[in-house]
Short mmCIF file of C-alpha atoms in Angstrom, two decimals:
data_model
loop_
_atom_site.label_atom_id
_atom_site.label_comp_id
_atom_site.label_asym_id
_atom_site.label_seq_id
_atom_site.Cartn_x
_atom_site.Cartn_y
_atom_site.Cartn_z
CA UNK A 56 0.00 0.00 0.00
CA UNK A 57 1.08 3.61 -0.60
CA UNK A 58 1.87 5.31 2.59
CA UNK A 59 2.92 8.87 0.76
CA UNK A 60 0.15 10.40 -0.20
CA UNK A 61 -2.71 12.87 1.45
CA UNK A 62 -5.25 9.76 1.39
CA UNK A 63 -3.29 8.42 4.23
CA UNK A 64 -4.19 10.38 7.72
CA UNK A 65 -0.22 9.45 8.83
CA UNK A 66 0.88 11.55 5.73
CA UNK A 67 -1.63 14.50 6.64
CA UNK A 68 -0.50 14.63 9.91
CA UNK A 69 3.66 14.87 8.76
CA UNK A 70 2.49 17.52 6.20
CA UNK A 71 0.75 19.78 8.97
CA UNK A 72 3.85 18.85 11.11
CA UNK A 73 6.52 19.53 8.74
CA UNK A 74 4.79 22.65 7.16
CA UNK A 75 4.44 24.12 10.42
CA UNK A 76 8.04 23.44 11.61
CA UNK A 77 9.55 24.72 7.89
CA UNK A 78 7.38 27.90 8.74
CA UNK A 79 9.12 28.40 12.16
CA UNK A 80 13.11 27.89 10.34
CA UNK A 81 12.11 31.07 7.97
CA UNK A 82 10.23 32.81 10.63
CA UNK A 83 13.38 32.87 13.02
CA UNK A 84 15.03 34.27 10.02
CA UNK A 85 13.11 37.49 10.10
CA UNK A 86 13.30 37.34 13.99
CA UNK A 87 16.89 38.16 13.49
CA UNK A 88 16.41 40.81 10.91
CA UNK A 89 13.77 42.29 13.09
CA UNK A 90 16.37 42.53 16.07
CA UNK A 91 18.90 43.83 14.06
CA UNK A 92 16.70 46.37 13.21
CA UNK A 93 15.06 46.95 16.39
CA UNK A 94 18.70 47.02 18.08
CA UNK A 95 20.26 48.78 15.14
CA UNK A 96 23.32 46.50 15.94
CA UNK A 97 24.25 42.89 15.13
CA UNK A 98 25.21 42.90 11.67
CA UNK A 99 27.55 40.49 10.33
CA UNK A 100 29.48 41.77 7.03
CA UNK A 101 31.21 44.98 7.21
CA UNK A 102 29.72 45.58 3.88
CA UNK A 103 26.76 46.57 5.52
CA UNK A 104 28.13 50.04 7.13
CA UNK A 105 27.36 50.98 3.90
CA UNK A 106 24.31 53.79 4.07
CA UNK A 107 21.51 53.00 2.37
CA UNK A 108 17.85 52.33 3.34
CA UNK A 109 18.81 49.24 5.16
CA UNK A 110 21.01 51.45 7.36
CA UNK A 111 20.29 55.20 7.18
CA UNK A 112 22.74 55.75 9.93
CA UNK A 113 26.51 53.57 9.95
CA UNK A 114 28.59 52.94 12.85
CA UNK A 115 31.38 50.69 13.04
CA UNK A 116 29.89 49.18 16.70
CA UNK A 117 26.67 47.92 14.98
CA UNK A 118 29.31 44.81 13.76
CA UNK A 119 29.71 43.92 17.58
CA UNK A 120 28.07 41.14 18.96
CA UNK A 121 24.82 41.98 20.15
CA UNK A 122 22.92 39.83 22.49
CA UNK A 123 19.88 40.04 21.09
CA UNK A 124 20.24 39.41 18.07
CA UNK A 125 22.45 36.49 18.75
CA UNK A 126 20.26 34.87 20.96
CA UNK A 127 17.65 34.58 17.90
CA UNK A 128 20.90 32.93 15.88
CA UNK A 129 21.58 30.62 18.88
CA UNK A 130 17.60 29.50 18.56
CA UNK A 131 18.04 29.20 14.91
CA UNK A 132 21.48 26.93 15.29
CA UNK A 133 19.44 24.89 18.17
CA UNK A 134 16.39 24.75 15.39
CA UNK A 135 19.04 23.40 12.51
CA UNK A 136 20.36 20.84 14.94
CA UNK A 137 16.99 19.11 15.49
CA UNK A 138 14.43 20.31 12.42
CA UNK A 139 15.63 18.86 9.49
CA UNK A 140 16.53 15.30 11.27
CA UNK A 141 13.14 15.40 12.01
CA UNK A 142 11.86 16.42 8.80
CA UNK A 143 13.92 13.43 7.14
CA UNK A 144 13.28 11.16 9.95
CA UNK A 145 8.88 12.13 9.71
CA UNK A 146 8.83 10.97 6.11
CA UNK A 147 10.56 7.90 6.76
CA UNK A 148 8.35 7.51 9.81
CA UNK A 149 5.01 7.51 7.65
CA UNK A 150 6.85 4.79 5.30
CA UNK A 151 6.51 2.41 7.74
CA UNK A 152 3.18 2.71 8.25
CA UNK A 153 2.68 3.14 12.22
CA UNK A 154 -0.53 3.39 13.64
CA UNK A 155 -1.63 7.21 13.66
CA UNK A 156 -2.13 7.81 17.26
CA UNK A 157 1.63 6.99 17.30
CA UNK A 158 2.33 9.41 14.74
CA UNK A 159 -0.15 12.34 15.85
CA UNK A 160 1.66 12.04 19.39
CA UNK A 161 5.00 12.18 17.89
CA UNK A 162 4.84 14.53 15.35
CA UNK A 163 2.59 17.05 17.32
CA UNK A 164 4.32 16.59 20.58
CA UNK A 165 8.16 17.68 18.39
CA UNK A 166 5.86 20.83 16.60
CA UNK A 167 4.75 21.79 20.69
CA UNK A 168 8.11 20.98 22.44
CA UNK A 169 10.36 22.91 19.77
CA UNK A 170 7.92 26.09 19.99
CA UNK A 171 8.46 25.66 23.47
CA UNK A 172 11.68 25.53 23.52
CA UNK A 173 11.74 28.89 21.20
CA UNK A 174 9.59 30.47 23.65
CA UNK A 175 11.77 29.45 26.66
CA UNK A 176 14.83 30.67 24.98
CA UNK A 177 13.18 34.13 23.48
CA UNK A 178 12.85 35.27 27.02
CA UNK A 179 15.61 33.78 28.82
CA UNK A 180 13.85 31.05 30.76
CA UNK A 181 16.45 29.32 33.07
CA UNK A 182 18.14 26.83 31.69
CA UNK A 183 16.23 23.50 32.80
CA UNK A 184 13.08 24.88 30.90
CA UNK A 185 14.70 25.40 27.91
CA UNK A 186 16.27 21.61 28.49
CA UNK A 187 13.39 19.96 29.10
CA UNK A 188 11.87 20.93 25.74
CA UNK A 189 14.97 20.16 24.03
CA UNK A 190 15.06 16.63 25.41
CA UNK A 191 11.24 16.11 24.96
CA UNK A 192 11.73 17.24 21.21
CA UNK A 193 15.66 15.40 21.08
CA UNK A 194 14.03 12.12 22.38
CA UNK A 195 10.70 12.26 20.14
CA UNK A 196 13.04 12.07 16.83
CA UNK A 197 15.42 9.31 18.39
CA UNK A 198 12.09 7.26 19.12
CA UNK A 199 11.21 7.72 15.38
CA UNK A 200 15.10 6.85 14.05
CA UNK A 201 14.69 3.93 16.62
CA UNK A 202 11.56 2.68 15.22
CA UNK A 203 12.48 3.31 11.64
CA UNK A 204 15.47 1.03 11.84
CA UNK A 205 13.46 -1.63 13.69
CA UNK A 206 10.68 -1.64 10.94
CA UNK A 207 13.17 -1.76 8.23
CA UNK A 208 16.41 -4.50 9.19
CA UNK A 209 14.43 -7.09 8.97
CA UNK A 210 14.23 -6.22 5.45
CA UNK A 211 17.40 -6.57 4.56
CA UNK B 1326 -2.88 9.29 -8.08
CA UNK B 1327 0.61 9.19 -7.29
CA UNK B 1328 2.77 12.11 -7.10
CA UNK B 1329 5.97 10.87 -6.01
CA UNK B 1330 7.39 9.51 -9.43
CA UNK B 1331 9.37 10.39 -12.11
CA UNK B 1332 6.30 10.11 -14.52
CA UNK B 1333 4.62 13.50 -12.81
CA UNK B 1334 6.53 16.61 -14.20
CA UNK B 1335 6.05 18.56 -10.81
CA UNK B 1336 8.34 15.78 -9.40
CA UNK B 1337 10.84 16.34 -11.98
CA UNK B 1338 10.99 19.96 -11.75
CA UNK B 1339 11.41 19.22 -7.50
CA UNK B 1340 14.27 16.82 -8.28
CA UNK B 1341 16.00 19.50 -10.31
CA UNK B 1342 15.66 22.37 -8.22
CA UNK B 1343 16.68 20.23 -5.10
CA UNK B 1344 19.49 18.43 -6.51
CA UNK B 1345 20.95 21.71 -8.00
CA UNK B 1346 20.27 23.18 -4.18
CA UNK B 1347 21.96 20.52 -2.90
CA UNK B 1348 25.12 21.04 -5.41
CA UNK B 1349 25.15 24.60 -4.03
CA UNK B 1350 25.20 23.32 -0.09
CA UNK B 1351 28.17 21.09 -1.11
CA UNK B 1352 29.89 22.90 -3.18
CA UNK B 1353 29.80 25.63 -0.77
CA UNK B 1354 32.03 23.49 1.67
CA UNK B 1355 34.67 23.19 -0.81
CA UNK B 1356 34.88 27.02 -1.48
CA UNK B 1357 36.24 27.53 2.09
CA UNK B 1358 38.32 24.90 2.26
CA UNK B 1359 39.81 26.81 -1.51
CA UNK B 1360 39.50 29.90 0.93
CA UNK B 1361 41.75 28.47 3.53
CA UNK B 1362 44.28 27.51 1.25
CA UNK B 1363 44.29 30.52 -0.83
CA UNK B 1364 44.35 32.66 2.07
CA UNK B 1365 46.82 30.29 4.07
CA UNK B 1366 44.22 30.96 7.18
CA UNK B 1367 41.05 30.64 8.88
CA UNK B 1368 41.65 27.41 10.36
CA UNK B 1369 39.31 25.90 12.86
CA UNK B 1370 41.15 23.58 15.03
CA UNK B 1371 44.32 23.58 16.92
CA UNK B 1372 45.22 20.51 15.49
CA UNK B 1373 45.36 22.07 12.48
CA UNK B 1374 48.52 22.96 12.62
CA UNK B 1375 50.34 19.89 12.75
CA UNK B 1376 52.91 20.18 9.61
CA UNK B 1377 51.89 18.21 6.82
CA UNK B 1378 50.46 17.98 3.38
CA UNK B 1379 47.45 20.15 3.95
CA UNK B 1380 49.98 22.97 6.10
CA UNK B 1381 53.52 22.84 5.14
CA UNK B 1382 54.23 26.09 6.69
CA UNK B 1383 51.86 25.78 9.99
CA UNK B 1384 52.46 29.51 11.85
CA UNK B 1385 49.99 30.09 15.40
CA UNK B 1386 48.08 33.08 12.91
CA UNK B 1387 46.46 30.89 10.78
CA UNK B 1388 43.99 29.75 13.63
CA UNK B 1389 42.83 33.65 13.81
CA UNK B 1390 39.46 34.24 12.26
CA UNK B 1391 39.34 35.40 8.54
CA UNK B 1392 36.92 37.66 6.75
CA UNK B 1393 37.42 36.03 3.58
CA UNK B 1394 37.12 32.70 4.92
CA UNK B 1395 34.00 33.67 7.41
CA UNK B 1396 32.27 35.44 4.51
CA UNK B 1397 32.18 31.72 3.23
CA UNK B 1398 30.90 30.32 6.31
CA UNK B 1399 28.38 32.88 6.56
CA UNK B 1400 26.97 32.18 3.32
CA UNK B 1401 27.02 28.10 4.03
CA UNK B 1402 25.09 29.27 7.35
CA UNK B 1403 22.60 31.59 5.61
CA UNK B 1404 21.83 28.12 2.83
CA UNK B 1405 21.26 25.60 5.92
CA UNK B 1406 18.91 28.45 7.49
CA UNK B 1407 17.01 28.46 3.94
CA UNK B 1408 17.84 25.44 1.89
CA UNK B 1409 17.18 22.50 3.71
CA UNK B 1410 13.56 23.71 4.55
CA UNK B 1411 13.04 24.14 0.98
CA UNK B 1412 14.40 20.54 0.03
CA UNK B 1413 11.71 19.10 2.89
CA UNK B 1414 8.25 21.72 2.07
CA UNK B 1415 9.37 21.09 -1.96
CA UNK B 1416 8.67 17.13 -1.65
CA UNK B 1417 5.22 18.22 0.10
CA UNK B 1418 4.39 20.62 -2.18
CA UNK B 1419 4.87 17.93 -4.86
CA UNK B 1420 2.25 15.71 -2.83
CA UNK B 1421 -0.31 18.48 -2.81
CA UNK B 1422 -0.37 18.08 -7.06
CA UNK B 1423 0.18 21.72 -7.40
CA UNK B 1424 -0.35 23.24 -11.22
CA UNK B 1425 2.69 22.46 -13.04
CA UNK B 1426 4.00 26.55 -13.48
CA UNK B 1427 3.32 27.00 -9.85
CA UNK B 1428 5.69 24.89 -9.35
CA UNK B 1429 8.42 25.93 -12.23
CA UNK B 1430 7.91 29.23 -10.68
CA UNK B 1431 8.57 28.46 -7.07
CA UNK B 1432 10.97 25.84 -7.23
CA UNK B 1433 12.80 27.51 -9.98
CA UNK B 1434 12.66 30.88 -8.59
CA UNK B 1435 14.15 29.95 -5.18
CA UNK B 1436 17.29 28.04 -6.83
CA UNK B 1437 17.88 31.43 -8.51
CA UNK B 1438 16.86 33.48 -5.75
CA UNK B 1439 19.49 31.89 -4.07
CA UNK B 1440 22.46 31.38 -6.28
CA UNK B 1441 22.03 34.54 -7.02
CA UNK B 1442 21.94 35.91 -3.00
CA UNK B 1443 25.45 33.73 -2.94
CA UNK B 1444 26.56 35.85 -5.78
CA UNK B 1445 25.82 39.19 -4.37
CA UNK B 1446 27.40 37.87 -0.74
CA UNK B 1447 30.51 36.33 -2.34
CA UNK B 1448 31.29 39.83 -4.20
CA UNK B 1449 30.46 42.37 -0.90
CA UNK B 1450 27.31 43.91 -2.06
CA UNK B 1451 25.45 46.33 -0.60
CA UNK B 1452 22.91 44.90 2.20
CA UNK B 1453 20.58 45.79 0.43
CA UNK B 1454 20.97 43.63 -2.72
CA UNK B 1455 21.72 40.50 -0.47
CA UNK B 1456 18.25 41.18 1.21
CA UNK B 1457 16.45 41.40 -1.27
CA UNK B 1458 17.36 37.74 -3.15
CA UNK B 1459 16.85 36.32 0.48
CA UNK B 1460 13.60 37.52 1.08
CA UNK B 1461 12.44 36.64 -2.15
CA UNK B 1462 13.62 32.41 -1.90
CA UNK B 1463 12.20 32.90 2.17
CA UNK B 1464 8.81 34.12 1.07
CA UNK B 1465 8.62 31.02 -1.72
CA UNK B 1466 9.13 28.99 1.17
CA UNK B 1467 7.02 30.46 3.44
CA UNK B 1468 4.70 30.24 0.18
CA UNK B 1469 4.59 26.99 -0.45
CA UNK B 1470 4.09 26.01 3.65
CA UNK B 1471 1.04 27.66 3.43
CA UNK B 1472 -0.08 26.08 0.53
CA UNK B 1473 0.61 23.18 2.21
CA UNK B 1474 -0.93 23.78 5.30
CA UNK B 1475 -3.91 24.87 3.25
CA UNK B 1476 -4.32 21.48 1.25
CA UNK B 1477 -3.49 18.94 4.37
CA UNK B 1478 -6.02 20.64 7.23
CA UNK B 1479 -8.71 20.14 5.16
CA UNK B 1480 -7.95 16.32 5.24
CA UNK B 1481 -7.46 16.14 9.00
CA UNK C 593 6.91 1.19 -10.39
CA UNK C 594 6.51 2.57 -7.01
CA UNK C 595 10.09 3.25 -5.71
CA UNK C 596 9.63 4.77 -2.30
CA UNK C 597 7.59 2.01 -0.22
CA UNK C 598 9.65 -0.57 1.93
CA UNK C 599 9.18 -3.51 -0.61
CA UNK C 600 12.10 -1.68 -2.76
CA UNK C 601 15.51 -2.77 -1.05
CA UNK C 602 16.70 0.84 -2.54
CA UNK C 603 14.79 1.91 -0.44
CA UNK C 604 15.07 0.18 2.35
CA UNK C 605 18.80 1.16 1.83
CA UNK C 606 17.77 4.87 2.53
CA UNK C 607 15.62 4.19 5.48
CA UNK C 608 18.34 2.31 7.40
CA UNK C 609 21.24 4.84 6.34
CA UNK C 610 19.43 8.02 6.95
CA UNK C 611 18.01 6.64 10.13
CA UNK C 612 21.63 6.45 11.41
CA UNK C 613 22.31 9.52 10.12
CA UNK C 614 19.09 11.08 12.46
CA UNK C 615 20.57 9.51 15.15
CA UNK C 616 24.31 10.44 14.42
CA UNK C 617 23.08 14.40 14.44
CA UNK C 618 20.97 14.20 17.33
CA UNK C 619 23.70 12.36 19.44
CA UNK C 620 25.66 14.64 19.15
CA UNK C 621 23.65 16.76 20.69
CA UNK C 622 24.01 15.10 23.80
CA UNK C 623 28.14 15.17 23.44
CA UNK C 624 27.43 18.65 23.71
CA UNK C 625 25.40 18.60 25.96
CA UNK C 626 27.85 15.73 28.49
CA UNK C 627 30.85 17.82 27.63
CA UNK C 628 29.39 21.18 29.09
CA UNK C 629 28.89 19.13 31.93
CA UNK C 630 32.13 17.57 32.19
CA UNK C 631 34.12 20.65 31.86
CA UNK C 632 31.81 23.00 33.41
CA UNK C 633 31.94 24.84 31.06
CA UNK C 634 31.19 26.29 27.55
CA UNK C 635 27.48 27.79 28.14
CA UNK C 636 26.24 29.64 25.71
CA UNK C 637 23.17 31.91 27.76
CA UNK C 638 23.75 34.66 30.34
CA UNK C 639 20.87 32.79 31.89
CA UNK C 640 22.71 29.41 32.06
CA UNK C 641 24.09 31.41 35.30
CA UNK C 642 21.38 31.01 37.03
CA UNK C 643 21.94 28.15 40.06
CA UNK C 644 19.61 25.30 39.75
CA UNK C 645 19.92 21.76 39.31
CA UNK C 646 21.77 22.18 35.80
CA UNK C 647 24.50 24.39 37.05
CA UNK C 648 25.15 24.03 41.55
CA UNK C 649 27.99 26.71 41.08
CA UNK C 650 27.69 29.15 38.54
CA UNK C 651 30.48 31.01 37.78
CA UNK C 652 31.11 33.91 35.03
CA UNK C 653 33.99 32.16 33.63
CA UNK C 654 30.99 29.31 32.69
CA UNK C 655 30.45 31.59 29.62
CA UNK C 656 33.97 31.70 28.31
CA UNK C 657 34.88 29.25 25.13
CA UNK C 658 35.34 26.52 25.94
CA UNK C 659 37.50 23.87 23.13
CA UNK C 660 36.27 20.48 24.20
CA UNK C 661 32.81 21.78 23.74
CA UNK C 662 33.56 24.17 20.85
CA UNK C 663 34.83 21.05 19.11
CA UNK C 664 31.59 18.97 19.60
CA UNK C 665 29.93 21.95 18.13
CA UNK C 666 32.30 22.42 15.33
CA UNK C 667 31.72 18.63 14.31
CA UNK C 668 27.97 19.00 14.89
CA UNK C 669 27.94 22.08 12.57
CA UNK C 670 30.00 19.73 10.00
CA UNK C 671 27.29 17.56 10.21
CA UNK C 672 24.58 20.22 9.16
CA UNK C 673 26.29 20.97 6.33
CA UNK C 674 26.82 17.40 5.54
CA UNK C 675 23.78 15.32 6.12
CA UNK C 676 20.55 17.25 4.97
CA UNK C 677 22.04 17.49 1.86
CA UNK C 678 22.61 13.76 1.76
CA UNK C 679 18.88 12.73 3.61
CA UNK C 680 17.30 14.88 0.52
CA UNK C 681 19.53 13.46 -2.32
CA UNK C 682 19.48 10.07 -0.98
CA UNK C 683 15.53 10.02 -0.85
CA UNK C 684 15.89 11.39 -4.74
CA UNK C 685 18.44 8.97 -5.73
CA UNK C 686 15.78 6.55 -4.49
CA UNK C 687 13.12 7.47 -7.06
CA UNK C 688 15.33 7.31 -9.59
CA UNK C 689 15.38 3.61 -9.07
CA UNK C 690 19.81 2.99 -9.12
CA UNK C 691 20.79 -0.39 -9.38
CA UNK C 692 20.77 -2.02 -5.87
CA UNK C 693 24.45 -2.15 -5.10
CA UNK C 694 25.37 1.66 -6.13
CA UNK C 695 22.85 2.90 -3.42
CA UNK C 696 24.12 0.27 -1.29
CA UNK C 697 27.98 1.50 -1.75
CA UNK C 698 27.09 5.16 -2.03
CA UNK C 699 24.55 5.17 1.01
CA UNK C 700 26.26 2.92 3.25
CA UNK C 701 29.75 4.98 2.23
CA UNK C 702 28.41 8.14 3.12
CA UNK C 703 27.39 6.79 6.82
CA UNK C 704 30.85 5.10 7.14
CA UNK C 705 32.69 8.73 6.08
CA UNK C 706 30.82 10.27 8.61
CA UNK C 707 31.41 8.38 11.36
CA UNK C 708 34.59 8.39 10.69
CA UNK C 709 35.10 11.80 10.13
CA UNK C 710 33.56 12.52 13.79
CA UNK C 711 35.93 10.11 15.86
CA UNK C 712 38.51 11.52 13.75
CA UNK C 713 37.39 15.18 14.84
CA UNK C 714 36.67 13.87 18.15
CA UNK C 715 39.85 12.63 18.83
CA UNK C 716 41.66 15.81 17.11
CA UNK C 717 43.63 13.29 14.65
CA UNK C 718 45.27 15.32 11.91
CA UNK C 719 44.07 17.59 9.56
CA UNK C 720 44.84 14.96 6.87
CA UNK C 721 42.50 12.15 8.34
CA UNK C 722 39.69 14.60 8.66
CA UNK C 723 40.00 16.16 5.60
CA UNK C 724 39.76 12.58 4.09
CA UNK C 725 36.50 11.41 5.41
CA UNK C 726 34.86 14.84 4.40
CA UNK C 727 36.33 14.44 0.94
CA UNK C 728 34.21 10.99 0.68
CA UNK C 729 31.65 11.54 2.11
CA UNK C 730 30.98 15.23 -0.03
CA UNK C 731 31.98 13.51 -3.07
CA UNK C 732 29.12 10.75 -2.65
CA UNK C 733 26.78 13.26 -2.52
CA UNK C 734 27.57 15.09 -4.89
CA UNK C 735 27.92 12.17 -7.00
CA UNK C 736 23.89 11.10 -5.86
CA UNK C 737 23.23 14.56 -6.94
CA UNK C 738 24.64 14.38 -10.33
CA UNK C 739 23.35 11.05 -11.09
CA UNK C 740 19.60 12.83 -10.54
CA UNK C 741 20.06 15.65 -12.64
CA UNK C 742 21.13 13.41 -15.08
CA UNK C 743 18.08 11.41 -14.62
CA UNK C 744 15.82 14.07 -14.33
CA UNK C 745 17.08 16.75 -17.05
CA UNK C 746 15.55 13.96 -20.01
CA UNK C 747 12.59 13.73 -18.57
CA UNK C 748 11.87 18.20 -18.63
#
């Protein structure tokens, strides 16, 4: 049976899952342009002292490191360490056809522990917070890998 | 029907624009290293300079950071921010049977949206120019995650 | 023919190598992760200051680089700009229905390169060894990549 396409409700529910986690990679993009600009620091090339409508007003200290606008990079880093294994790992996941309460737990619970974990880091939650939705999300894709390789040895 | 072939022409134009994106990810890797060498610096490691083949001439300097070998890694930071999404919401948008040129267009536009935002980064230009190529392959992301989202809830 | 369903041993092939792969870039999360706690060191948050169960005896010097970490993050960022690239060409390599053992060599490569490449990393051998294991493992996928383009590009 075909397990990728939209007639299958495991497929649906990776779509929604992946579609939602693609939009909060390109979102956390424009979170750091948005503190650059709100900080008027941060900026990485020293092409962009240039003046211009980007930058009406050029000072050498807007190339220091700015907090705020690296936190949003650190966030974005923590999201490229965990989004696309799970975006690889998801498709893989509906190959094997689990049953879809499995999946809907899975792939929901990564979409609500990752903007968790954004929300915990945006405004400097200790750190345990901020590890607990790491490890929730960390743990969710290992479980997935895990099952993955189970389903598919024995085909070999 | 099934979307995920080699027989539906959406999936063709995805396997283009992805492998060609994935080209530009890898290819990106070996213009630092060229960096490095051309440069003689910008190494990352302290084992790095160990004499030998790939450092005949190892000197304590060459571990200090360098803006021609950064500018590299900044650009191979700013595709993993942008690409990979693309290369996972792409194979979804396939499964959604999108018209044909909504796809060309996308998928097509984003490769060149970002080639050419590597273009304008490798060569120093303004901020401006550089923003503008990545908002346009962000928003075709950001596009085609909605149009996503848009097909799948439906189905839930 | 339907390539991407677990009664193709292609793809089979995939599932098992980029399931390893998942787990390889989430593990080494947790290096991270055990070598922050190991060296007490290497934070990356003001907030990480904070006492709690995660950190008994905070310490401003907590926040200072730290190598053994910096190197777990160095080979995790390797990793990013490694294995997306290879989870999404892989998956098209797939459709393109290769002959058995050339997924088999090229798949199963890539894994071994990049295992390799992290104990060599890990265990700061020299810049030779490393440089090596990248070489193979970015040369399979580029060589995946190719080999879909060249599949694909008839079929436009």
């Amino acid at each position: 049976m075909d397990q990728l396409t939209l007639t299958n409700p495991v497929f649906v529910t990776y779509a929604i899952a992946a579609a939602i986690m693609v939009l909060k990679i390109m979102l956390q993009g424009w979170i750091t342009v948005a503190r650059m600009m709100a900080n008027d620091a941060g900026l990485a090339s020293p092409e962009d002292l240039k003046p211009g409508p980007a930058n009406r007003n050029p000072r050498p200290e807007q190339l220091a490191p700015n907090d705020d606008v690296d936190r949003s990079r650190r966030i974005h880093r923590n999201d490229l360490e965990n989004i696309p294994a799970f975006l690889a790992i998801g498709l893989l996941f509906v190959a094997i056809a689990p049953p879809l309460a499995a999946a809907q737990w899975l792939m929901y619970g990564f979409v609500v522990a990752r903007l968790l974990h954004t929300f915990a880091y945006s405004t400097a939650q200790r750190h345990e917070v901020r590890a607990i939705f790491y490890t929730v999300g960390s743990l969710i894709v290992i479980a997935m890998a895990v099952w993955v390789l189970a389903a598919a040895i024995p085909l070999l």
